[in-house]
Structure formats: C-alpha cells, structure tokens
Coordinates of C-alpha atoms and ligand atoms in Angstrom, one line a residue:
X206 CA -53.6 53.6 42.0
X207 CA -51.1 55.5 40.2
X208 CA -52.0 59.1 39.1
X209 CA -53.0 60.1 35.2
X210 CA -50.5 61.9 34.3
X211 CA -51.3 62.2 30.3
X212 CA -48.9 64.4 27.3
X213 CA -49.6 65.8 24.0
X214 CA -46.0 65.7 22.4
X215 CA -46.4 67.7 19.0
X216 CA -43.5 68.1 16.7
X217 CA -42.6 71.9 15.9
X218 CA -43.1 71.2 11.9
X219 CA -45.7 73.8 11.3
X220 CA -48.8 74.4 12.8
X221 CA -51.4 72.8 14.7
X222 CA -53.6 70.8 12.2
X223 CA -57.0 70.8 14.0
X224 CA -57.1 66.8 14.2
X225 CA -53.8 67.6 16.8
X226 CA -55.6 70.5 18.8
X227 CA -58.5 66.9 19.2
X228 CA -55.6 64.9 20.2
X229 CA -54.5 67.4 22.6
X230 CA -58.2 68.4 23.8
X231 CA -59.4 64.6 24.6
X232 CA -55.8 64.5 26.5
X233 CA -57.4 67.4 28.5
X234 CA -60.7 65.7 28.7
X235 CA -59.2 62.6 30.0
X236 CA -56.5 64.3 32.6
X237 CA -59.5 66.6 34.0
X238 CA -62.3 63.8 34.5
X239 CA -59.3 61.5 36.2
X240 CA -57.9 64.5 38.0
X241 CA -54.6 63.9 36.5
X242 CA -52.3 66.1 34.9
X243 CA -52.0 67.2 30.9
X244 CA -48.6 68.2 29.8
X245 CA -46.8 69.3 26.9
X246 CA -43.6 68.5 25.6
X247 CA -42.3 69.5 22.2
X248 CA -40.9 66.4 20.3
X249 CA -38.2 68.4 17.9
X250 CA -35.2 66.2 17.3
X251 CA -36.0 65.8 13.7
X252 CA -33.7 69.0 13.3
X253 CA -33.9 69.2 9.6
X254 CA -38.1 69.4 10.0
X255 CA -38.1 72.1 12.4
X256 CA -40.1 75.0 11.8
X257 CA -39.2 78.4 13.8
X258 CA -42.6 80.3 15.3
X259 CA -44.3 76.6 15.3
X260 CA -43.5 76.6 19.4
X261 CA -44.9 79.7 19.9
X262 CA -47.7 78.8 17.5
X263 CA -48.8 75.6 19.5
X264 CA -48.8 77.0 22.7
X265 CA -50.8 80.3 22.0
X266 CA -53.3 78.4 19.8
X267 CA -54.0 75.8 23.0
X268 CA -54.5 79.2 25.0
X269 CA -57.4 80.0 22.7
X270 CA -58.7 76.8 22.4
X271 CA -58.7 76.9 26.7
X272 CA -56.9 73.9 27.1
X273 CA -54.1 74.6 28.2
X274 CA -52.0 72.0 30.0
X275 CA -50.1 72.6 33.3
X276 CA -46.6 71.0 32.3
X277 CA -44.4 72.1 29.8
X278 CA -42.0 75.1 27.9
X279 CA -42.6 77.8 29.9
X280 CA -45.1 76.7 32.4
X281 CA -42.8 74.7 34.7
X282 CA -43.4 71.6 36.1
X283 CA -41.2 69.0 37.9
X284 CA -40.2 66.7 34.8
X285 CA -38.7 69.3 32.8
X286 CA -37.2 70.7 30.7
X287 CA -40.3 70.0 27.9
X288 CA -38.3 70.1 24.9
X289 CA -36.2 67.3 23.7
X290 CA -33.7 68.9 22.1
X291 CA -33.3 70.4 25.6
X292 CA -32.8 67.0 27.2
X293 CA -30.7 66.2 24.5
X294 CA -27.9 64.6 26.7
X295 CA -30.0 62.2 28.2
X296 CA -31.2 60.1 25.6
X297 CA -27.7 58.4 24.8
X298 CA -26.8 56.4 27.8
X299 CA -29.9 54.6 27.0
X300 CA -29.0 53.7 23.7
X301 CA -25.8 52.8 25.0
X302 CA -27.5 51.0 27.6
X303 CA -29.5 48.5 25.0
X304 CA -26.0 48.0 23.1
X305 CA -24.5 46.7 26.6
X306 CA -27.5 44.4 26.8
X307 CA -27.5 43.1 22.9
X308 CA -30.5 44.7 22.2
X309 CA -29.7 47.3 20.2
X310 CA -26.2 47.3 18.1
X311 CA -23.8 50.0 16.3
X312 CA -24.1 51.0 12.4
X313 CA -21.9 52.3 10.3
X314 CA -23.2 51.8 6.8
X315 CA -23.4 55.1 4.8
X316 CA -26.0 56.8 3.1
X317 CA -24.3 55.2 0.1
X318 CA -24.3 51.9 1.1
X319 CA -28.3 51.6 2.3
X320 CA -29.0 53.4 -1.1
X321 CA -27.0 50.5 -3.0
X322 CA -28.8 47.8 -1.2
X323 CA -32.1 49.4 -2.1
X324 CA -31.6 49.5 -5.7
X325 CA -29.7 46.0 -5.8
X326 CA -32.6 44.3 -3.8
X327 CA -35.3 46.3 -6.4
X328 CA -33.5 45.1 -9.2
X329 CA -33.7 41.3 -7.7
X330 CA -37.5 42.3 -7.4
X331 CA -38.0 43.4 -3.9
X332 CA -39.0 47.2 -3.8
X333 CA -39.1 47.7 0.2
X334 CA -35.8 46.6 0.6
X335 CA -35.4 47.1 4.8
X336 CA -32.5 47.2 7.7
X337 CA -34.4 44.1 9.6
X338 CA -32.8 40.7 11.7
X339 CA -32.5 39.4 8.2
X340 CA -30.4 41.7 5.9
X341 CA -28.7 42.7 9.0
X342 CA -26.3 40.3 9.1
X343 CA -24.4 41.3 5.7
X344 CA -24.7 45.1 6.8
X345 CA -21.5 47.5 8.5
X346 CA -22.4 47.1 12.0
X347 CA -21.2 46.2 15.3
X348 CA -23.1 42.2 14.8
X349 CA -20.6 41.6 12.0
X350 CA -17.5 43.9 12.7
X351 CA -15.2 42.4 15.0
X352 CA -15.1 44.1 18.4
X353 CA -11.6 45.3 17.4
X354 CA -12.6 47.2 14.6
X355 CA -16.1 48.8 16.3
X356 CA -13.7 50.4 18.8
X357 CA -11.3 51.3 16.0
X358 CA -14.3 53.1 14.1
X359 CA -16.1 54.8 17.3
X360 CA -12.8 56.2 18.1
X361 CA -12.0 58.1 15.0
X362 CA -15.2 59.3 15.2
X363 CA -16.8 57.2 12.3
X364 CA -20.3 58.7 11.7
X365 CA -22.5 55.8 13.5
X366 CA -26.8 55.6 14.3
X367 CA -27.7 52.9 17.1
X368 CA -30.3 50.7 15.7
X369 CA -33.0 48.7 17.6
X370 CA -31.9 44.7 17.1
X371 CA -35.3 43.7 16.4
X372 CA -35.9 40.4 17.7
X373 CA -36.9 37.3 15.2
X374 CA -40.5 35.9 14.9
X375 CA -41.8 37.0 17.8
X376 CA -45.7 38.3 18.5
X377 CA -45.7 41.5 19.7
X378 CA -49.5 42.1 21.7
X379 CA -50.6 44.8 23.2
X380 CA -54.0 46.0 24.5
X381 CA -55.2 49.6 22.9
X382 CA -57.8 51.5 24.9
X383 CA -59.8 52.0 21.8
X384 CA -59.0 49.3 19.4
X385 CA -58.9 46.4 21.6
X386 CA -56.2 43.8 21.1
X387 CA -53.3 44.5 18.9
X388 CA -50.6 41.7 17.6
X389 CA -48.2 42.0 15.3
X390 CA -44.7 39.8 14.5
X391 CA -41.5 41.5 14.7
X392 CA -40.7 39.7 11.3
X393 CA -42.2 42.8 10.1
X394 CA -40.8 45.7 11.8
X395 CA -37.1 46.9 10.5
X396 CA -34.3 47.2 12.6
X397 CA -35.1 51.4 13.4
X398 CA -33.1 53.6 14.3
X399 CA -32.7 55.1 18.1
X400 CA -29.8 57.2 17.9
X401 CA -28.9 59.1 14.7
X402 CA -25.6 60.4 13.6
X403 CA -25.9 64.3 14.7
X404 CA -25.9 63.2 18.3
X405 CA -29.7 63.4 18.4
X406 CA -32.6 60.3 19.5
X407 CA -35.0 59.6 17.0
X408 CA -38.5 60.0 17.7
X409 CA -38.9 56.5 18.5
X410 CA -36.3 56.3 21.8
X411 CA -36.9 60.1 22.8
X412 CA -40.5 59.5 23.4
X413 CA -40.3 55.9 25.3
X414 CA -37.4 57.6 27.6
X415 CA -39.6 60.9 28.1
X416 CA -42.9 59.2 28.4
X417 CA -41.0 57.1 31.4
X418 CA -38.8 59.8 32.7
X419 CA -42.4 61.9 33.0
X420 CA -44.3 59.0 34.4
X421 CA -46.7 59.1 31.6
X422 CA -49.7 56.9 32.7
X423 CA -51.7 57.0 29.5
X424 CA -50.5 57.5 25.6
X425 CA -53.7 59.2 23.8
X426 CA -52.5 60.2 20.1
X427 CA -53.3 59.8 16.4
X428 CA -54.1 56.7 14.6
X429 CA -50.6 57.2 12.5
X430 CA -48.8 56.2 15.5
X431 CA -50.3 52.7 15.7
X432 CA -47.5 51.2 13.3
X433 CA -44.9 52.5 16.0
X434 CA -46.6 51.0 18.8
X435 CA -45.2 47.5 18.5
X436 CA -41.3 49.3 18.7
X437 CA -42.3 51.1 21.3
X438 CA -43.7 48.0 23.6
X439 CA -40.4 46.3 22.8
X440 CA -38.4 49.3 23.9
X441 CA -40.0 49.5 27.2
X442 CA -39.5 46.0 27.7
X443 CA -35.9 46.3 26.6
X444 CA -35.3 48.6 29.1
X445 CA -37.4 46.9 31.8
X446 CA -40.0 49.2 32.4
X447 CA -43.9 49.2 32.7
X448 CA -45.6 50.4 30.0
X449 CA -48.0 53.1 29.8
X450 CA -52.0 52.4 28.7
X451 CA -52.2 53.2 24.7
X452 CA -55.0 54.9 23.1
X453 CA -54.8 55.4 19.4
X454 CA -57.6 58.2 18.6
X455 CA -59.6 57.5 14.8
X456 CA -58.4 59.9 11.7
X457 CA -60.1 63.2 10.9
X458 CA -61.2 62.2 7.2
X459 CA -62.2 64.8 4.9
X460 CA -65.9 65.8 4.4
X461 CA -66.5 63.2 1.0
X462 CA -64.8 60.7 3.7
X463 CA -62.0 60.3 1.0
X464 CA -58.7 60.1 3.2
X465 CA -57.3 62.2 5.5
X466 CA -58.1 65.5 6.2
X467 CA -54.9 67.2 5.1
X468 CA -53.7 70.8 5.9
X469 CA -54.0 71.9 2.1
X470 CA -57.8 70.9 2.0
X471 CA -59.2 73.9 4.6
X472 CA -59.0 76.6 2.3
X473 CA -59.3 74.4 -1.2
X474 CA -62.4 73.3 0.2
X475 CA -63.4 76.6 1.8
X476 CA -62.9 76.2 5.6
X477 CA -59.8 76.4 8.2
X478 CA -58.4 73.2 9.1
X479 CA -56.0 75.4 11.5
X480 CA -57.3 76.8 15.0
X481 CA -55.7 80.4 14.2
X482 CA -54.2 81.7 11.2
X483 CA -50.6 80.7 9.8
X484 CA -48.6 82.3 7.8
X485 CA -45.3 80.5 6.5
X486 CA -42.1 82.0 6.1
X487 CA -43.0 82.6 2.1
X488 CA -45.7 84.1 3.0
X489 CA -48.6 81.8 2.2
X490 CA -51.7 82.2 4.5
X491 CA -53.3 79.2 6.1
X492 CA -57.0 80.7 7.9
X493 CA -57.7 79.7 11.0
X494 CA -61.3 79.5 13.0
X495 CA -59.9 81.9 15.3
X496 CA -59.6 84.9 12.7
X497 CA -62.5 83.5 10.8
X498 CA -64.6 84.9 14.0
X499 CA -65.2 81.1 15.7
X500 CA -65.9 81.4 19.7
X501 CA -63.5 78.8 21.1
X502 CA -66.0 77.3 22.6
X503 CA -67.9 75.8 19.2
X504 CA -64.8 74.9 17.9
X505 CA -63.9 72.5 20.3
X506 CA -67.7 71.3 21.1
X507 CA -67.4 70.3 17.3
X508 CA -64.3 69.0 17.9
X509 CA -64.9 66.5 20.6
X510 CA -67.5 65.3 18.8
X511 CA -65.4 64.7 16.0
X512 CA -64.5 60.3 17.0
X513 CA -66.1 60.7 20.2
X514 CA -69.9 60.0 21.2
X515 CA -71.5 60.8 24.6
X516 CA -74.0 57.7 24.3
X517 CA -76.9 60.8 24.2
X518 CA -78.3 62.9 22.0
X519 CA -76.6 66.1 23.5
X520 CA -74.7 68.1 21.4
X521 CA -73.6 71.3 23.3
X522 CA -71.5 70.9 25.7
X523 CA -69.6 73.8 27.7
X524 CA -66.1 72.4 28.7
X525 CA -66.7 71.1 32.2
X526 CA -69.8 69.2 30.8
X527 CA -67.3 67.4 28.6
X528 CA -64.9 66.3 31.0
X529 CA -67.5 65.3 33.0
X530 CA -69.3 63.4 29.8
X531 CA -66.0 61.9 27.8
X532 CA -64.5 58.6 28.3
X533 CA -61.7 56.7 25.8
X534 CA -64.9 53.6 25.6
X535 CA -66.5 56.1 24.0
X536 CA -64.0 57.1 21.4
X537 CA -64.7 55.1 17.9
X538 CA -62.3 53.2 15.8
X539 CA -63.5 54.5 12.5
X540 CA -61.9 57.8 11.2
X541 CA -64.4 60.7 11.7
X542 CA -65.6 62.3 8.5
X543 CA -65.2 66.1 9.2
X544 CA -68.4 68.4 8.8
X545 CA -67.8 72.1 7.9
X546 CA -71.5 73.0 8.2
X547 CA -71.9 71.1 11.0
X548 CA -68.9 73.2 12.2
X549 CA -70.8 76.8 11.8
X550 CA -74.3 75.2 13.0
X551 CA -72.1 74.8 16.5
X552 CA -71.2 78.4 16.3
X553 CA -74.6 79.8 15.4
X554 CA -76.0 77.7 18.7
X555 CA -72.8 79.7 21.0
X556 CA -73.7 83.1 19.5
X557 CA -77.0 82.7 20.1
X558 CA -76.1 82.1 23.7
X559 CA -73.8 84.7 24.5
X560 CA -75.0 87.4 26.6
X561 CA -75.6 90.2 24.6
X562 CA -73.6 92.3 26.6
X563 CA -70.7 90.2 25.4
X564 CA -71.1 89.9 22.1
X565 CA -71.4 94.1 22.1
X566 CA -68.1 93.1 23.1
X567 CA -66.6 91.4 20.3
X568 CA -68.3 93.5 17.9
X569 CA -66.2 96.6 19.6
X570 CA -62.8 94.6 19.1
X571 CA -64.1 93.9 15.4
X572 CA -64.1 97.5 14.5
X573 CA -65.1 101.0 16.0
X574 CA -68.6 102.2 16.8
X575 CA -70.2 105.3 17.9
X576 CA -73.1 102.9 19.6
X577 CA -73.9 103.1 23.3
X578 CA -73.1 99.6 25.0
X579 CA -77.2 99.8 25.5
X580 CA -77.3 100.3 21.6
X581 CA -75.2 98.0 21.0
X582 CA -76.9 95.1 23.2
X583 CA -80.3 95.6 21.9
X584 CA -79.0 95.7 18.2
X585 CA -77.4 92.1 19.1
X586 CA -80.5 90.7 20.8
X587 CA -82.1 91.9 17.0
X588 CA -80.1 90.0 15.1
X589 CA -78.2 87.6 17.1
X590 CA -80.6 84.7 15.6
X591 CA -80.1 85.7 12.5
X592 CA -75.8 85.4 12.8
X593 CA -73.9 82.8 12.5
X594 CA -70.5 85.2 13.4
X595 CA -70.0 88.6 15.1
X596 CA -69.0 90.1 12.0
X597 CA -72.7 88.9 10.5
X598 CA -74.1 91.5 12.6
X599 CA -72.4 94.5 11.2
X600 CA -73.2 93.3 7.8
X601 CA -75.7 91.6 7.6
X602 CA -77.5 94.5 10.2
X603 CA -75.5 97.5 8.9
X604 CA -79.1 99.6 8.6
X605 CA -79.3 99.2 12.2
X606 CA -75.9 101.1 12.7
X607 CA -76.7 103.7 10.0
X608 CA -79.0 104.8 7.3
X609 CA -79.2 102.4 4.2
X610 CA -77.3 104.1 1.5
X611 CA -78.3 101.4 -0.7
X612 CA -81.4 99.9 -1.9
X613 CA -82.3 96.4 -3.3
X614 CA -83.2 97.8 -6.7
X615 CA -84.2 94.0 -8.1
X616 CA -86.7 93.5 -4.9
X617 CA -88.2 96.9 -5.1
X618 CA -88.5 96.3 -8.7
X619 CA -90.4 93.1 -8.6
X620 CA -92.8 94.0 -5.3
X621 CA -93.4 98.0 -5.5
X622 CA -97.0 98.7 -7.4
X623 CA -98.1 101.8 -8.4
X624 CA -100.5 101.9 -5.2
X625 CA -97.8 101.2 -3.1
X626 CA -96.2 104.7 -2.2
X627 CA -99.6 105.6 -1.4
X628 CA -99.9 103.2 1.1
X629 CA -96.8 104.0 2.8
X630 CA -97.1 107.5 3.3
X631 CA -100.8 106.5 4.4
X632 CA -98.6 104.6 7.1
X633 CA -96.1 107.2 7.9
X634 CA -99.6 109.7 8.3
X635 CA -100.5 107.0 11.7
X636 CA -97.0 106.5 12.6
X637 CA -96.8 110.6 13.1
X638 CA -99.7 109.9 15.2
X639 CA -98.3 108.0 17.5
X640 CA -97.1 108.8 20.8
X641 CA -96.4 105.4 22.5
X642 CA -93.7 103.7 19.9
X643 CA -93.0 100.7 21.3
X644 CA -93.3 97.7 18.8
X645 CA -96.3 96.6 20.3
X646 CA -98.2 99.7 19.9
X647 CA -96.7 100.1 16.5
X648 CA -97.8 96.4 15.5
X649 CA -101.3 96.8 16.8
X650 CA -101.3 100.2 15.0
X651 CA -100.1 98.4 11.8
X652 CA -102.9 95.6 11.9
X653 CA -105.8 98.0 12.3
X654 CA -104.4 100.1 9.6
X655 CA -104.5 97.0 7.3
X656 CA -107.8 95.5 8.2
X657 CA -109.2 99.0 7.3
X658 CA -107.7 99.2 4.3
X659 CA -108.4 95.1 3.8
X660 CA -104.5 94.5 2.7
X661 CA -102.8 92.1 3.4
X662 CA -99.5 92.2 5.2
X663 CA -97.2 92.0 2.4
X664 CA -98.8 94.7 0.6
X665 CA -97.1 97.2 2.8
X666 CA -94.8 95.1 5.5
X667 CA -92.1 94.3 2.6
X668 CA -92.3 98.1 1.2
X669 CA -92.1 99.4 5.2
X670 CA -88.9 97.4 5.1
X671 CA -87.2 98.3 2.2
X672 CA -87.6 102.0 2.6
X673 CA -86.0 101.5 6.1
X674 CA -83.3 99.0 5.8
X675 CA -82.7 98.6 2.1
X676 CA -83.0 95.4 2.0
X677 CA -85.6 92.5 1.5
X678 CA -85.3 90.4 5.0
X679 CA -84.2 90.6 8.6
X680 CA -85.7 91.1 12.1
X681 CA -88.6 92.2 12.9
X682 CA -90.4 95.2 12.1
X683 CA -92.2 96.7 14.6
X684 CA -89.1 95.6 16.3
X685 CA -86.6 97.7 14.4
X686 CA -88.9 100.2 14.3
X687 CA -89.2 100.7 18.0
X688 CA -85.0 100.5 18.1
X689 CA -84.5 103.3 15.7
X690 CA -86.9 105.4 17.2
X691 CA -89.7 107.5 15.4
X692 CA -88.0 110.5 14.4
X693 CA -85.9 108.3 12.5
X694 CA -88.3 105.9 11.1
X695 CA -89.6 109.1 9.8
X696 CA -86.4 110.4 8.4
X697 CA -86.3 107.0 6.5
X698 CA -89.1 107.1 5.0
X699 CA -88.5 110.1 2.9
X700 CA -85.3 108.6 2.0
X701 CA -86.3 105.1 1.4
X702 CA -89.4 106.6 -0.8
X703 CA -86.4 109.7 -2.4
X704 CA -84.6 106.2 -3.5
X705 CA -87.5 104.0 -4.4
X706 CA -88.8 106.8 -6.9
X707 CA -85.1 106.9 -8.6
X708 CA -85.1 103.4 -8.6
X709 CA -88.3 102.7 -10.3
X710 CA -87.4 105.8 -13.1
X711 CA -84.2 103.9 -13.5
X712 CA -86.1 101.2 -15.0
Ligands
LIG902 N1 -44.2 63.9 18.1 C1 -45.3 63.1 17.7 C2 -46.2 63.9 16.8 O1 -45.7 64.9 16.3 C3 -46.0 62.5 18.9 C4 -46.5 61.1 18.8 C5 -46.9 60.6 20.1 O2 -47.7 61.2 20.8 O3 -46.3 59.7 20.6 O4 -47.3 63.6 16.6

C-alpha cells in the first residue's frame, strides 16, 4: 500500500481562522495514526489577496498549537519548494499540455467583453450568466478563432487565461471519505480558469499538479471546497492520473448555529476565533487563545472535538490519545456548532492538571514575583480549582501574594454584627495560642472554639475571611491560614479589623 502522505495548503490571506488550525490538526491526526507524513504548502497565487506576515503567521501559530508538519517553507522536505508562487514555472506546461489534448482551450475575451455578456444575458433574464460548453462557443477563444489568428494573437503577446473545456452532460462521481457518494453533471460547472493572465495557475490547476507532484494520498479540507471537487476529479483524469482519497471536513457554525463561524464574530461575540493574536496592517486587533492565556493543549482537545466523535464518552484527550482515537468514519457531515464555554470548561480541566510546579511557571512569564518557586507551587495547588486561566490566580488570589488593600465594603456591610469583632479577636486570642499551625490543628482549634461558644460556622468563618483576604470567597481557610503563616494571619487581623471598623463608620 501506498504511504499517507496528507497537506494542509492554506492561502496567505490573513490569519489562521481556528476552523483551518482543525483542518490542519485532523490532517495531523490522520498522518500520525497512518504513519504517514503531514505537510504544508502555502497556496499564494491569488497575488492580489496576498497578505505579508500571513506566512509567518501560519507557521508559528501551528508551532503553538504542536502540530507542526514535517514538509514545507522552511522545514525541507523532498517535494519542494512549498510555495506555489515558488514553483511558479511549472504549472504552465500542464495547461499547455490540456490545450494539446483539446481539453482545455485559449481565451482572449477581455474584462470588457465578460462584463457585457453578464449584463446582456441579465437584461434577457439570466442573472448567473457563466463561461460554460454552451456560451463558449460565441466567446474570443481558441474553439472559434481560426488557428491562424490564435497564433497571431499569442505572438503579440495578447493578454490570454487557459480555461478548462468542460465536457457536456456528463456525471461527474466521486466517493468522499465523509460524505459518501458525490455526483454532479458538468452541465453545471463553468468553463474555469487554469491559467490566468499574469503568468500565474489558479487555485484550481496549482493544487491538482501539487497534490500529484507531492504524491498526496489523502485530501482532508473544508466543506467550501466540495463545489471544486467535481473540477478537480476531471483535471486528474484529464491529465491521466490517480486521484487522491477526498475528505470534506463539516463547517465550524457559530454558537446560535446560524452560519458560519466568521472571523469578525470572535471578539463581537466575546471570544478568539484566531489561535494567537492578529494585528492587520491598520492596526485592528484580532485576540487570539494563545494571548488570552489558553494552554495549547485545551484548545486543540476542543478543537478535535469540534465535527469529530470518538464513539465514547471521553472528552480529554492529550495529543497521542487522539491520534490513536481519530478516524475520518468518525468525522460528521453536519457543520459543528462552536461552544465558547465549552471551550474554557476544556481549559479549567488542563489547568487543573498541570503540575504545579508548571503553572508557577507560567505565572512567572505572566509578570514578576518576589515568591519562592515553593511559594509559588503551594499558592497554585490553592487556587488552581478555582482558575480557569494562569492569570485567574493572580487576581482572583492576589491576597495570597500580598496583603488585601481593599475590602468588600457591601459583604462586610451586610454579614458584620455588632458581636462579631468580639468574636474575632476571641479567635485571634486561640490562634496566639497556638504553636502547631498547620490547617488541621487550626481547623480542629476553630471547631472547639465554636461548639463552646455554640456558633455556627458562618458567624465567624466569613468574618475570618474577609479580615484576611478582603474578600467574600475562595479556598479554604484553615488552608490559607496555614500558607500565610501565623505571624501574618495575626498582622491581618488588625488590619482587616483597622478596615472593617472604617468601613462600617462609613456607613
Ligand atoms: N488554498 C486552499 C485554502 O486556502 C486550500 C484548499 C485545499 O485544501 O484544497 O483553503
């Protein structure tokens, strides 16, 4: 059997939308579980759509994602070069090839010209006026020039585009991985254009030539390519070749599952719909999951879920789970409606798992802190259940990295009584006491204290809180206690009483 050898072929018009970083990752799925190879090659002969940084973008956001394929700009390989315009002198001897053979034929009707027949064929009623076996025969081409004249024309240089001669009434079938048997009659695809008038393929020819030049054993992409697909099995058999399987992957649909999930939703509808931030050439931001503080790993978990089922009811999977889980049976026709909590619910479930030691980690790359790594580890394994992002645990658990210099005023308000600084320094009284302040001691400590008193724990746990964090809810609190230490908890409580006092005179 001939090896998988499978391509994610992005255009360079902006940045990666995050339903092309799926295309790309159930490429890498499929070329890892068949041991075959994932490549990339930049599709940019649409000259006049090309976007400068979009390259760069692309490859560094696949880095992050950690799928990174092993062919393409800048990572060698044995089918290069990986950019079209790059092979740019190969493509025309094929289209010169297909006009040899009758199968695809000369044009020289201007811009003018197509824009004439347009509006006369609108006028007569017909809106979608196209280049097809039918309206070609009264066009400027090589079918209705004499030969003389053709010659004539391509010698002076007459601006020309090669178009496909679409054959007449014929069934075109193919068989799609994922949505089964396709047919459609040619009496309905237009004569396209291969070769265009700068010197440059058109999508259509550089991708059949490139996907056979690169022995490309499987074409995974979006669901927008399907309509192309009947061109493309008529180019290869044009040109003689065997055709490579087709798998057309289901849309990414917006959360309401109203249409497609466009690159203007994300931050209209409050998430990134890019892997890493863009910013275009005016300057307009697009976020991205990677600055928004996403691991890589829950972004693509989500992803891969996102059209594709394991048949279980696992949900987290680490990379190497899903190659060995995915298959293309398993990928579902319908579009996939796209869930932003759904999205953060994945990352909560990865920060949980990270090691502590590692998230100390990112929190150091988010900003600087005076923290010991041990510090820093056991103030993660505090909160880390809490978080749904690094970044959560600095603000969310700023008390734990220094003294609250703010208090929740409305809380304090609502929950202080007038016996309830009594009670407190009644605490603080055992807590000076204590010699073994480890949050079991302290908890066991704290209960007696109660019972003796006959409170119950809200009376004095919420009031303990505020005075050392500032605020209403977190971790525990025998917990935090031990953390900060007892010198400290101390310390706080004078403060956290200093502020309480001002707050309730305040009022
Ligand atoms: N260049 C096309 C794109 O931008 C690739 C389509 C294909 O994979 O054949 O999506």
């Amino acid at each position: 059997m001939s090896s998988v050898r499978v391509r994610f072929a992005p255009s360079p018009t902006g940045p990666l939308h995050m339903g092309g970083v799926r295309t790309a990752l159930y490429n890498y799925l499929f070329a890892k579980k068949h041991n075959g190879t994932f490549l990339i090659r930049i599709e940019d002969t649409d000259q006049t759509r090309f976007v400068a940084g979009a390259q760069d973008y692309i490859m560094d956001a696949l880095k992050w994602c950690g799928i990174m394929p092993t062919e393409g700009p800048g990572l060698g390989g044995e089918f290069g070069p990986y950019v079209q315009s790059e092979r740019k002198e190969m493509y025309k001897p094929f289209a010169e090839q297909l006009i040899a053979e009758d199968k695809a034929y000369y044009a020289f009707d201007s811009a003018e010209d197509l824009d004439r027949m347009r509006d006369q064929a609108k006028a007569m009623g017909m809106p979608n006026w196209q280049y097809n076996s039918v309206t070609r025969s009264s066009m400027r081409n090589s079918l209705t020039l004499p030969q003389s004249e053709v010659e004539q024309l391509l010698a002076k240089g007459e601006p020309f585009v090669i178009r496909m001669k679409m054959p007449r009434n014929r069934d075109v079938r193919f068989h799609d991985l994922i949505r089964g048997w396709v047919v459609v009659n040619t009496n309905n695809l237009d004569d396209k254009v291969l070769f265009k008038s700068d010197g440059m393929p058109t999508y259509h020819l550089a991708n059949i030539v490139d996907d056979h030049t690169m022995a490309i054993s499987h074409v995974i992409r979006g669901e927008e390519w399907l309509p192309s697909a009947p061109l493309h099995i008529l180019l290869y058999e044009a040109f003689g070749w065997d055709c490579p399987e087709f798998a057309h992957l289901p849309l990414l649909l917006r959360p309401d599952g109203n249409g497609k999930l466009s690159k203007r939703d994300g931050d209209r509808l409050g998430f990134p719909v890019f892997p890493t931030n863009w910013t275009t050439i005016e300057g307009e931001l697009y976020s991205g999951y990677r600055e928004k503080g996403y691991v890589p790993g829950a972004f693509i978990n989500m992803l891969a879920l996102l059209g594709w089922n394991p048949g279980t009811t696992q949900e987290i999977f680490t990379l190497e789970e899903l190659v060995e889980a995915f298959s293309l049976e398993r990928v579902s026709k319908a579009g996939a409606k796209f869930d932003p909590e759904k999205t953060k619910w994945f990352q909560q479930q990865y920060l949980r798992s990270l090691p502590n030691s590692e998230l100390a980690q990112q929190l150091r790359e988010i900003t600087e802190l005076k923290q010991s790594d041990l510090e820093l580890e056991r103030i993660c394994s505090l909160m880390k259940e809490r978080a749904t992002f690094a970044q959560d645990i600095l603000t969310d658990g700023a008390y734990l990295f220094e003294r609250p210099t703010s208090f929740d005023a409305d809380t304090i308000r609502k929950k202080w009584k007038s016996e309830t600084t009594g009670y407190i320094n009644e605490w603080k009284a055992l807590i000076v006491e204590l010699s073994d302040f480890t949050s079991t001691n302290i908890e066991q400590t704290f209960k007696s204290f109660l019972s003796e008193k006959q409170l119950g724990i809200g009376a004095v746990l919420l009031p303990y809180r505020l005075v050392l964090t500032g605020v209403g809810a977190g971790p525990g609190m025998f917990e935090i206690s031990e953390f900060l230490g007892k010198e400290e908890v101390l310390a706080r409580i004078d403060l956290g009483l200093a502020a309480v006092e001002q707050i309730l005179h305040e009022a």
